[in-house]
């Protein structure tokens, strides 16, 4: 016997997530809300329980007909695909016995979820797994699992080690920011979200970011409203002006570097270096154990990864993605439609959304 539950309401969703030993902010209903409002799909939590254990798998359900590629070409509410929300996702899972039952749990979960996808006309599935929880292991043998990059974290358990684990060049930049009288305000006034939005968008302009990263105008307000106490603003000030700003998420014993930006004309002040260091110290003082900084834009060779890596000499975490095609015939048909318009080869998955 098994229990299958399709959860869409906040209360039930969050109660289920709270029932897992390993969990994080990315699995909560509240995290999905801003992305739903951004047009990224409808949040669904697929919950499964049987004699061997339980699994909770949150995802965005997306109507393929509503994508730019297929507007006016497909019937709406007929064909779907699923994806993690921006950030990290995948399943949470626990077996009820210490030995052996995880394989049985995987087997019956995969059968049940595959049946759900077939009935729902879900064509493909894309996952961004959580580097700290390492939940890609549960989907091995089910999806195509691919390592794509490394992510960086800081150990906050010892304040002295926070400093010692920072590279010397980065420590010098922190000292420089202090000498230049840059100051950091943690949990700053919610009204400074407008400053954050301006700084974030100017940073995206400077980096040539793709269109997706210019979220709708209410996105960051939705993020603050939905996550509530689980997110806060940190600002760097110079001569009473906000020159760098970050949204930091907190949940359990972990902090996450969520979104950030710095004004171009003040980059030489190294305010971001001081900002992250002050967040790490604050995390230690408030009982947090890890500060996950994430990875680079694309690889360990880019500037963002190198910046984050300068804060930690610890071994990186591997970031995995998962790809699965549930209906190969329909997947190929949709891809062929797009290839007629855009024949350029692409590694994007699913290919029909390239």
mmCIF file of C-alpha atoms in Angstrom:
data_model
loop_
_atom_site.group_PDB
_atom_site.id
_atom_site.type_symbol
_atom_site.label_atom_id
_atom_site.label_comp_id
_atom_site.label_asym_id
_atom_site.label_seq_id
_atom_site.Cartn_x
_atom_site.Cartn_y
_atom_site.Cartn_z
ATOM 1 C CA UNK A 1 0.000 0.000 0.000
ATOM 2 C CA UNK A 2 1.133 3.534 -0.651
ATOM 3 C CA UNK A 3 -0.122 7.091 -0.267
ATOM 4 C CA UNK A 4 0.112 9.600 -3.108
ATOM 5 C CA UNK A 5 -0.796 13.241 -2.575
ATOM 6 C CA UNK A 6 -0.773 16.193 -4.983
ATOM 7 C CA UNK A 7 -0.375 19.225 -2.724
ATOM 8 C CA UNK A 8 -1.093 22.792 -3.783
ATOM 9 C CA UNK A 9 -1.987 24.561 -0.524
ATOM 10 C CA UNK A 10 0.575 26.302 1.652
ATOM 11 C CA UNK A 11 -0.376 24.786 5.022
ATOM 12 C CA UNK A 12 -0.260 21.128 3.976
ATOM 13 C CA UNK A 13 2.837 21.678 1.840
ATOM 14 C CA UNK A 14 4.885 23.253 4.614
ATOM 15 C CA UNK A 15 3.728 20.711 7.197
ATOM 16 C CA UNK A 16 5.000 17.928 4.944
ATOM 17 C CA UNK A 17 8.373 19.621 4.407
ATOM 18 C CA UNK A 18 8.771 20.239 8.136
ATOM 19 C CA UNK A 19 8.433 16.479 8.642
ATOM 20 C CA UNK A 20 11.784 15.764 6.959
ATOM 21 C CA UNK A 21 15.066 15.786 8.854
ATOM 22 C CA UNK A 22 17.009 17.200 5.885
ATOM 23 C CA UNK A 23 15.206 20.198 4.438
ATOM 24 C CA UNK A 24 15.838 23.775 3.357
ATOM 25 C CA UNK A 25 14.133 26.991 2.301
ATOM 26 C CA UNK A 26 14.071 25.932 -1.363
ATOM 27 C CA UNK A 27 11.514 23.212 -0.633
ATOM 28 C CA UNK A 28 8.968 25.415 1.140
ATOM 29 C CA UNK A 29 5.781 26.670 -0.478
ATOM 30 C CA UNK A 30 6.792 30.239 0.339
ATOM 31 C CA UNK A 31 9.901 29.994 -1.828
ATOM 32 C CA UNK A 32 7.857 29.077 -4.909
ATOM 33 C CA UNK A 33 5.331 31.920 -4.693
ATOM 34 C CA UNK A 34 7.458 34.740 -6.212
ATOM 35 C CA UNK A 35 8.424 32.480 -9.111
ATOM 36 C CA UNK A 36 4.795 31.563 -9.731
ATOM 37 C CA UNK A 37 3.962 35.276 -9.831
ATOM 38 C CA UNK A 38 6.886 35.717 -12.223
ATOM 39 C CA UNK A 39 5.204 33.350 -14.695
ATOM 40 C CA UNK A 40 7.469 30.348 -14.107
ATOM 41 C CA UNK A 41 4.623 27.850 -13.671
ATOM 42 C CA UNK A 42 2.335 26.459 -10.977
ATOM 43 C CA UNK A 43 3.935 25.063 -7.796
ATOM 44 C CA UNK A 44 3.120 21.428 -7.049
ATOM 45 C CA UNK A 45 4.325 19.200 -4.235
ATOM 46 C CA UNK A 46 4.158 15.505 -5.058
ATOM 47 C CA UNK A 47 4.150 13.586 -1.772
ATOM 48 C CA UNK A 48 4.614 9.826 -1.649
ATOM 49 C CA UNK A 49 4.627 7.483 1.327
ATOM 50 C CA UNK A 50 4.792 3.691 1.551
ATOM 51 C CA UNK A 51 6.050 0.949 3.856
ATOM 52 C CA UNK A 52 9.650 1.696 2.852
ATOM 53 C CA UNK A 53 9.677 5.434 3.523
ATOM 54 C CA UNK A 54 8.516 8.760 2.160
ATOM 55 C CA UNK A 55 9.492 11.315 -0.492
ATOM 56 C CA UNK A 56 8.397 14.898 -1.193
ATOM 57 C CA UNK A 57 9.135 16.373 -4.593
ATOM 58 C CA UNK A 58 8.267 20.044 -5.258
ATOM 59 C CA UNK A 59 8.337 21.423 -8.798
ATOM 60 C CA UNK A 60 6.896 23.969 -11.188
ATOM 61 C CA UNK A 61 4.247 22.581 -13.555
ATOM 62 C CA UNK A 62 4.485 24.504 -16.840
ATOM 63 C CA UNK A 63 1.955 24.589 -19.671
ATOM 64 C CA UNK A 64 4.071 24.192 -22.817
ATOM 65 C CA UNK A 65 1.453 25.997 -24.940
ATOM 66 C CA UNK A 66 2.066 29.178 -22.912
ATOM 67 C CA UNK A 67 5.783 29.312 -23.725
ATOM 68 C CA UNK A 68 6.925 31.860 -26.302
ATOM 69 C CA UNK A 69 7.853 29.076 -28.712
ATOM 70 C CA UNK A 70 4.357 27.598 -28.889
ATOM 71 C CA UNK A 71 1.923 30.471 -28.417
ATOM 72 C CA UNK A 72 -0.916 29.906 -30.869
ATOM 73 C CA UNK A 73 0.557 26.589 -32.001
ATOM 74 C CA UNK A 74 -0.622 24.245 -29.217
ATOM 75 C CA UNK A 75 -3.843 23.748 -27.298
ATOM 76 C CA UNK A 76 -3.513 25.148 -23.789
ATOM 77 C CA UNK A 77 -3.762 22.962 -20.688
ATOM 78 C CA UNK A 78 -2.897 19.810 -22.628
ATOM 79 C CA UNK A 79 0.890 19.301 -22.644
ATOM 80 C CA UNK A 80 3.141 20.079 -19.693
ATOM 81 C CA UNK A 81 6.695 19.864 -18.477
ATOM 82 C CA UNK A 82 8.133 20.280 -14.988
ATOM 83 C CA UNK A 83 11.160 22.061 -13.607
ATOM 84 C CA UNK A 84 12.733 23.059 -10.326
ATOM 85 C CA UNK A 85 12.234 26.667 -9.374
ATOM 86 C CA UNK A 86 15.259 28.934 -9.800
ATOM 87 C CA UNK A 87 17.895 27.951 -7.268
ATOM 88 C CA UNK A 88 17.951 24.397 -5.979
ATOM 89 C CA UNK A 89 15.333 21.673 -5.761
ATOM 90 C CA UNK A 90 14.808 17.979 -6.318
ATOM 91 C CA UNK A 91 13.316 15.517 -3.833
ATOM 92 C CA UNK A 92 13.428 15.146 -0.065
ATOM 93 C CA UNK A 93 13.325 11.522 1.071
ATOM 94 C CA UNK A 94 13.669 9.266 4.098
ATOM 95 C CA UNK A 95 13.650 5.499 4.417
ATOM 96 C CA UNK A 96 12.075 3.881 7.469
ATOM 97 C CA UNK A 97 14.884 1.384 7.920
ATOM 98 C CA UNK A 98 18.634 1.921 8.013
ATOM 99 C CA UNK A 99 19.492 -0.687 5.424
ATOM 100 C CA UNK A 100 18.226 -1.614 1.993
ATOM 101 C CA UNK A 101 14.809 0.015 1.984
ATOM 102 C CA UNK A 102 15.987 3.138 0.141
ATOM 103 C CA UNK A 103 16.261 1.065 -3.048
ATOM 104 C CA UNK A 104 12.736 -0.236 -2.561
ATOM 105 C CA UNK A 105 11.494 3.301 -1.840
ATOM 106 C CA UNK A 106 13.089 4.566 -5.051
ATOM 107 C CA UNK A 107 11.560 1.750 -7.100
ATOM 108 C CA UNK A 108 7.980 2.295 -5.979
ATOM 109 C CA UNK A 109 8.321 6.098 -6.022
ATOM 110 C CA UNK A 110 9.592 6.119 -9.601
ATOM 111 C CA UNK A 111 6.759 3.845 -10.716
ATOM 112 C CA UNK A 112 4.136 6.008 -9.005
ATOM 113 C CA UNK A 113 5.548 9.324 -10.194
ATOM 114 C CA UNK A 114 6.017 8.080 -13.760
ATOM 115 C CA UNK A 115 2.345 7.045 -13.793
ATOM 116 C CA UNK A 116 1.414 10.543 -12.585
ATOM 117 C CA UNK A 117 3.450 12.141 -15.372
ATOM 118 C CA UNK A 118 1.836 9.882 -17.971
ATOM 119 C CA UNK A 119 -1.680 10.733 -16.805
ATOM 120 C CA UNK A 120 -0.866 14.466 -16.628
ATOM 121 C CA UNK A 121 0.743 14.541 -20.111
ATOM 122 C CA UNK A 122 4.077 15.686 -18.683
ATOM 123 C CA UNK A 123 6.605 15.507 -21.510
ATOM 124 C CA UNK A 124 9.897 16.211 -19.746
ATOM 125 C CA UNK A 125 11.440 16.938 -16.366
ATOM 126 C CA UNK A 126 14.359 19.179 -15.372
ATOM 127 C CA UNK A 127 15.906 19.366 -11.908
ATOM 128 C CA UNK A 128 18.505 21.518 -10.189
ATOM 129 C CA UNK A 129 19.564 19.431 -7.204
ATOM 130 C CA UNK A 130 20.603 20.810 -3.818
ATOM 131 C CA UNK A 131 24.423 20.725 -3.444
ATOM 132 C CA UNK A 132 24.387 20.536 0.366
ATOM 133 C CA UNK A 133 21.653 17.909 0.689
ATOM 134 C CA UNK A 134 23.045 15.888 -2.268
ATOM 135 C CA UNK A 135 19.576 14.704 -3.221
ATOM 136 C CA UNK A 136 20.648 13.899 -6.771
ATOM 137 C CA UNK A 137 21.506 10.478 -5.348
ATOM 138 C CA UNK A 138 17.812 9.629 -5.020
ATOM 139 C CA UNK A 139 17.165 10.230 -8.727
ATOM 140 C CA UNK A 140 20.124 8.139 -9.916
ATOM 141 C CA UNK A 141 18.781 5.409 -12.192
ATOM 142 C CA UNK A 142 15.688 7.503 -12.926
ATOM 143 C CA UNK A 143 16.994 10.689 -14.550
ATOM 144 C CA UNK A 144 20.116 11.537 -16.485
ATOM 145 C CA UNK A 145 22.257 13.102 -13.747
ATOM 146 C CA UNK A 146 24.928 15.575 -14.834
ATOM 147 C CA UNK A 147 27.483 17.533 -12.763
ATOM 148 C CA UNK A 148 27.629 21.078 -14.116
ATOM 149 C CA UNK A 149 29.699 23.168 -11.705
ATOM 150 C CA UNK A 150 30.913 23.624 -8.122
ATOM 151 C CA UNK A 151 29.323 25.619 -5.341
ATOM 152 C CA UNK A 152 31.052 27.282 -2.395
ATOM 153 C CA UNK A 153 30.097 27.409 1.267
ATOM 154 C CA UNK A 154 31.550 28.907 4.430
ATOM 155 C CA UNK A 155 31.746 27.029 7.716
ATOM 156 C CA UNK A 156 30.288 29.339 10.367
ATOM 157 C CA UNK A 157 30.825 27.112 13.405
ATOM 158 C CA UNK A 158 33.979 28.944 14.516
ATOM 159 C CA UNK A 159 34.439 32.707 14.083
ATOM 160 C CA UNK A 160 38.234 32.460 13.958
ATOM 161 C CA UNK A 161 38.065 29.801 11.241
ATOM 162 C CA UNK A 162 35.770 32.021 9.160
ATOM 163 C CA UNK A 163 38.658 34.477 8.839
ATOM 164 C CA UNK A 164 41.333 31.798 8.429
ATOM 165 C CA UNK A 165 39.413 30.114 5.600
ATOM 166 C CA UNK A 166 39.293 33.345 3.589
ATOM 167 C CA UNK A 167 42.092 33.783 1.047
ATOM 168 C CA UNK A 168 44.674 36.423 1.902
ATOM 169 C CA UNK A 169 43.822 38.638 -1.092
ATOM 170 C CA UNK A 170 40.173 38.666 -0.038
ATOM 171 C CA UNK A 171 41.144 39.491 3.554
ATOM 172 C CA UNK A 172 43.112 42.481 2.262
ATOM 173 C CA UNK A 173 40.030 43.657 0.357
ATOM 174 C CA UNK A 174 37.951 43.382 3.531
ATOM 175 C CA UNK A 175 40.556 45.464 5.376
ATOM 176 C CA UNK A 176 40.528 48.032 2.553
ATOM 177 C CA UNK A 177 36.730 48.381 2.691
ATOM 178 C CA UNK A 178 36.911 48.968 6.448
ATOM 179 C CA UNK A 179 39.735 51.493 6.043
ATOM 180 C CA UNK A 180 37.677 53.373 3.450
ATOM 181 C CA UNK A 181 34.848 53.514 6.003
ATOM 182 C CA UNK A 182 32.397 51.279 4.186
ATOM 183 C CA UNK A 183 29.788 50.142 6.719
ATOM 184 C CA UNK A 184 27.465 47.149 6.617
ATOM 185 C CA UNK A 185 23.904 47.141 7.934
ATOM 186 C CA UNK A 186 22.342 43.714 8.409
ATOM 187 C CA UNK A 187 18.569 43.249 8.453
ATOM 188 C CA UNK A 188 18.224 46.753 7.036
ATOM 189 C CA UNK A 189 14.966 48.674 6.610
ATOM 190 C CA UNK A 190 12.528 46.931 4.257
ATOM 191 C CA UNK A 191 12.160 50.240 2.389
ATOM 192 C CA UNK A 192 15.693 49.773 1.034
ATOM 193 C CA UNK A 193 14.331 47.038 -1.250
ATOM 194 C CA UNK A 194 13.937 49.805 -3.859
ATOM 195 C CA UNK A 195 17.671 50.522 -3.630
ATOM 196 C CA UNK A 196 18.337 46.810 -3.958
ATOM 197 C CA UNK A 197 16.223 46.539 -7.111
ATOM 198 C CA UNK A 198 18.038 49.428 -8.768
ATOM 199 C CA UNK A 199 21.468 48.046 -7.855
ATOM 200 C CA UNK A 200 20.538 44.499 -8.888
ATOM 201 C CA UNK A 201 19.225 45.554 -12.308
ATOM 202 C CA UNK A 202 22.240 47.777 -12.982
ATOM 203 C CA UNK A 203 24.474 44.806 -12.132
ATOM 204 C CA UNK A 204 22.537 42.594 -14.565
ATOM 205 C CA UNK A 205 22.979 45.279 -17.258
ATOM 206 C CA UNK A 206 26.718 45.384 -16.643
ATOM 207 C CA UNK A 207 27.036 41.587 -16.773
ATOM 208 C CA UNK A 208 24.928 41.197 -19.910
ATOM 209 C CA UNK A 209 22.504 38.889 -18.090
ATOM 210 C CA UNK A 210 19.850 36.953 -20.003
ATOM 211 C CA UNK A 211 16.284 38.239 -20.074
ATOM 212 C CA UNK A 212 15.109 35.774 -17.406
ATOM 213 C CA UNK A 213 17.160 37.482 -14.670
ATOM 214 C CA UNK A 214 15.180 40.691 -15.128
ATOM 215 C CA UNK A 215 12.294 39.477 -13.007
ATOM 216 C CA UNK A 216 8.942 41.248 -13.078
ATOM 217 C CA UNK A 217 8.656 44.523 -11.203
ATOM 218 C CA UNK A 218 7.021 42.980 -8.131
ATOM 219 C CA UNK A 219 9.311 39.951 -7.875
ATOM 220 C CA UNK A 220 11.572 41.156 -5.088
ATOM 221 C CA UNK A 221 8.675 42.613 -3.107
ATOM 222 C CA UNK A 222 6.923 39.242 -3.506
ATOM 223 C CA UNK A 223 10.095 37.550 -2.263
ATOM 224 C CA UNK A 224 10.204 39.692 0.873
ATOM 225 C CA UNK A 225 6.474 39.265 1.511
ATOM 226 C CA UNK A 226 6.396 35.507 0.912
ATOM 227 C CA UNK A 227 9.598 34.528 2.742
ATOM 228 C CA UNK A 228 9.037 36.956 5.615
ATOM 229 C CA UNK A 229 11.525 36.303 8.418
ATOM 230 C CA UNK A 230 13.383 33.813 6.221
ATOM 231 C CA UNK A 231 14.911 36.587 4.119
ATOM 232 C CA UNK A 232 16.581 39.888 4.983
ATOM 233 C CA UNK A 233 18.356 42.761 3.269
ATOM 234 C CA UNK A 234 22.019 43.552 3.865
ATOM 235 C CA UNK A 235 23.369 46.866 2.603
ATOM 236 C CA UNK A 236 26.830 48.369 2.249
ATOM 237 C CA UNK A 237 26.958 52.138 2.836
ATOM 238 C CA UNK A 238 29.572 54.660 1.784
ATOM 239 C CA UNK A 239 29.113 58.307 2.696
ATOM 240 C CA UNK A 240 25.453 57.588 3.583
ATOM 241 C CA UNK A 241 24.780 56.035 0.166
ATOM 242 C CA UNK A 242 23.882 52.366 -0.438
ATOM 243 C CA UNK A 243 26.533 51.080 -2.851
ATOM 244 C CA UNK A 244 25.967 47.301 -2.604
ATOM 245 C CA UNK A 245 22.975 45.255 -1.543
ATOM 246 C CA UNK A 246 22.099 41.589 -1.003
ATOM 247 C CA UNK A 247 19.119 39.431 -0.141
ATOM 248 C CA UNK A 248 20.141 36.713 2.307
ATOM 249 C CA UNK A 249 17.904 33.743 3.057
ATOM 250 C CA UNK A 250 17.952 31.901 6.375
ATOM 251 C CA UNK A 251 16.406 28.575 7.276
ATOM 252 C CA UNK A 252 17.338 26.031 9.912
ATOM 253 C CA UNK A 253 21.094 26.241 10.394
ATOM 254 C CA UNK A 254 21.903 27.589 6.934
ATOM 255 C CA UNK A 255 22.250 30.993 5.279
ATOM 256 C CA UNK A 256 22.015 31.469 1.509
ATOM 257 C CA UNK A 257 23.453 34.247 -0.668
ATOM 258 C CA UNK A 258 20.310 34.701 -2.781
ATOM 259 C CA UNK A 259 20.543 37.850 -4.948
ATOM 260 C CA UNK A 260 23.096 40.643 -4.926
ATOM 261 C CA UNK A 261 24.458 43.662 -6.739
ATOM 262 C CA UNK A 262 26.960 46.500 -6.480
ATOM 263 C CA UNK A 263 27.090 49.920 -8.140
ATOM 264 C CA UNK A 264 29.752 50.030 -10.858
ATOM 265 C CA UNK A 265 31.293 53.325 -9.776
ATOM 266 C CA UNK A 266 31.960 51.970 -6.257
ATOM 267 C CA UNK A 267 33.318 48.510 -7.088
ATOM 268 C CA UNK A 268 36.880 49.499 -6.150
ATOM 269 C CA UNK A 269 35.792 49.948 -2.535
ATOM 270 C CA UNK A 270 35.395 46.129 -2.247
ATOM 271 C CA UNK A 271 32.119 46.526 -0.383
ATOM 272 C CA UNK A 272 30.860 43.053 -1.375
ATOM 273 C CA UNK A 273 33.864 41.436 0.303
ATOM 274 C CA UNK A 274 33.121 43.200 3.566
ATOM 275 C CA UNK A 275 29.388 42.504 3.204
ATOM 276 C CA UNK A 276 29.816 38.729 2.943
ATOM 277 C CA UNK A 277 32.316 38.663 5.792
ATOM 278 C CA UNK A 278 29.960 40.575 8.081
ATOM 279 C CA UNK A 279 27.079 38.233 7.164
ATOM 280 C CA UNK A 280 29.278 35.228 7.992
ATOM 281 C CA UNK A 281 30.233 36.676 11.394
ATOM 282 C CA UNK A 282 26.602 37.495 12.119
ATOM 283 C CA UNK A 283 25.663 33.941 11.154
ATOM 284 C CA UNK A 284 28.151 32.523 13.637
ATOM 285 C CA UNK A 285 26.841 34.801 16.411
ATOM 286 C CA UNK A 286 23.262 33.701 15.696
ATOM 287 C CA UNK A 287 23.812 29.956 15.637
ATOM 288 C CA UNK A 288 24.026 29.280 11.890
ATOM 289 C CA UNK A 289 26.431 26.576 10.733
ATOM 290 C CA UNK A 290 26.817 27.140 6.978
ATOM 291 C CA UNK A 291 26.680 30.061 4.587
ATOM 292 C CA UNK A 292 26.068 28.761 1.073
ATOM 293 C CA UNK A 293 27.387 31.205 -1.515
ATOM 294 C CA UNK A 294 26.465 29.158 -4.585
ATOM 295 C CA UNK A 295 28.525 28.877 -7.758
ATOM 296 C CA UNK A 296 29.637 30.862 -10.764
ATOM 297 C CA UNK A 297 27.766 31.951 -13.846
ATOM 298 C CA UNK A 298 28.771 28.861 -15.809
ATOM 299 C CA UNK A 299 31.951 27.248 -14.491
ATOM 300 C CA UNK A 300 34.889 27.434 -12.105
ATOM 301 C CA UNK A 301 36.648 29.676 -14.623
ATOM 302 C CA UNK A 302 34.391 32.698 -14.339
ATOM 303 C CA UNK A 303 34.763 35.772 -12.156
ATOM 304 C CA UNK A 304 31.734 35.112 -9.938
ATOM 305 C CA UNK A 305 32.974 31.675 -8.886
ATOM 306 C CA UNK A 306 36.473 33.035 -8.199
ATOM 307 C CA UNK A 307 34.991 35.805 -6.049
ATOM 308 C CA UNK A 308 32.965 33.342 -3.984
ATOM 309 C CA UNK A 309 35.819 30.850 -3.745
ATOM 310 C CA UNK A 310 38.040 33.513 -2.204
ATOM 311 C CA UNK A 311 35.876 33.207 0.933
ATOM 312 C CA UNK A 312 36.429 29.497 1.493
ATOM 313 C CA UNK A 313 39.349 27.092 1.385
ATOM 314 C CA UNK A 314 36.930 24.239 2.088
ATOM 315 C CA UNK A 315 36.181 21.581 -0.499
ATOM 316 C CA UNK A 316 33.431 22.644 -2.891
ATOM 317 C CA UNK A 317 30.102 20.914 -3.353
ATOM 318 C CA UNK A 318 29.120 19.479 -6.724
ATOM 319 C CA UNK A 319 26.012 20.947 -8.323
ATOM 320 C CA UNK A 320 24.039 18.440 -10.399
ATOM 321 C CA UNK A 321 21.165 18.810 -12.808
ATOM 322 C CA UNK A 322 18.725 16.087 -13.825
ATOM 323 C CA UNK A 323 17.058 15.567 -17.203
ATOM 324 C CA UNK A 324 14.325 13.102 -18.053
ATOM 325 C CA UNK A 325 12.036 12.647 -21.039
ATOM 326 C CA UNK A 326 8.714 11.036 -20.149
ATOM 327 C CA UNK A 327 7.239 10.938 -23.639
ATOM 328 C CA UNK A 328 9.948 10.676 -26.301
ATOM 329 C CA UNK A 329 7.524 10.788 -29.235
ATOM 330 C CA UNK A 330 5.877 14.034 -28.159
ATOM 331 C CA UNK A 331 9.241 15.471 -27.099
ATOM 332 C CA UNK A 332 10.629 14.879 -30.592
ATOM 333 C CA UNK A 333 7.492 16.276 -32.237
ATOM 334 C CA UNK A 334 7.717 19.482 -30.212
ATOM 335 C CA UNK A 335 11.436 19.772 -30.891
ATOM 336 C CA UNK A 336 10.874 19.345 -34.629
ATOM 337 C CA UNK A 337 8.330 22.188 -34.599
ATOM 338 C CA UNK A 338 10.896 24.516 -33.009
ATOM 339 C CA UNK A 339 13.757 23.346 -35.234
ATOM 340 C CA UNK A 340 11.806 24.466 -38.282
ATOM 341 C CA UNK A 341 11.845 28.006 -36.912
ATOM 342 C CA UNK A 342 15.209 27.876 -35.129
ATOM 343 C CA UNK A 343 17.474 25.157 -36.575
ATOM 344 C CA UNK A 344 20.512 26.164 -34.477
ATOM 345 C CA UNK A 345 21.867 23.347 -32.340
ATOM 346 C CA UNK A 346 21.401 23.835 -28.628
ATOM 347 C CA UNK A 347 22.307 22.049 -25.406
ATOM 348 C CA UNK A 348 19.288 23.614 -23.698
ATOM 349 C CA UNK A 349 16.885 21.183 -22.029
ATOM 350 C CA UNK A 350 14.163 20.646 -22.934
ATOM 351 C CA UNK A 351 15.305 21.439 -26.455
ATOM 352 C CA UNK A 352 11.870 22.639 -27.545
ATOM 353 C CA UNK A 353 12.242 25.579 -25.131
ATOM 354 C CA UNK A 354 15.598 26.715 -26.563
#
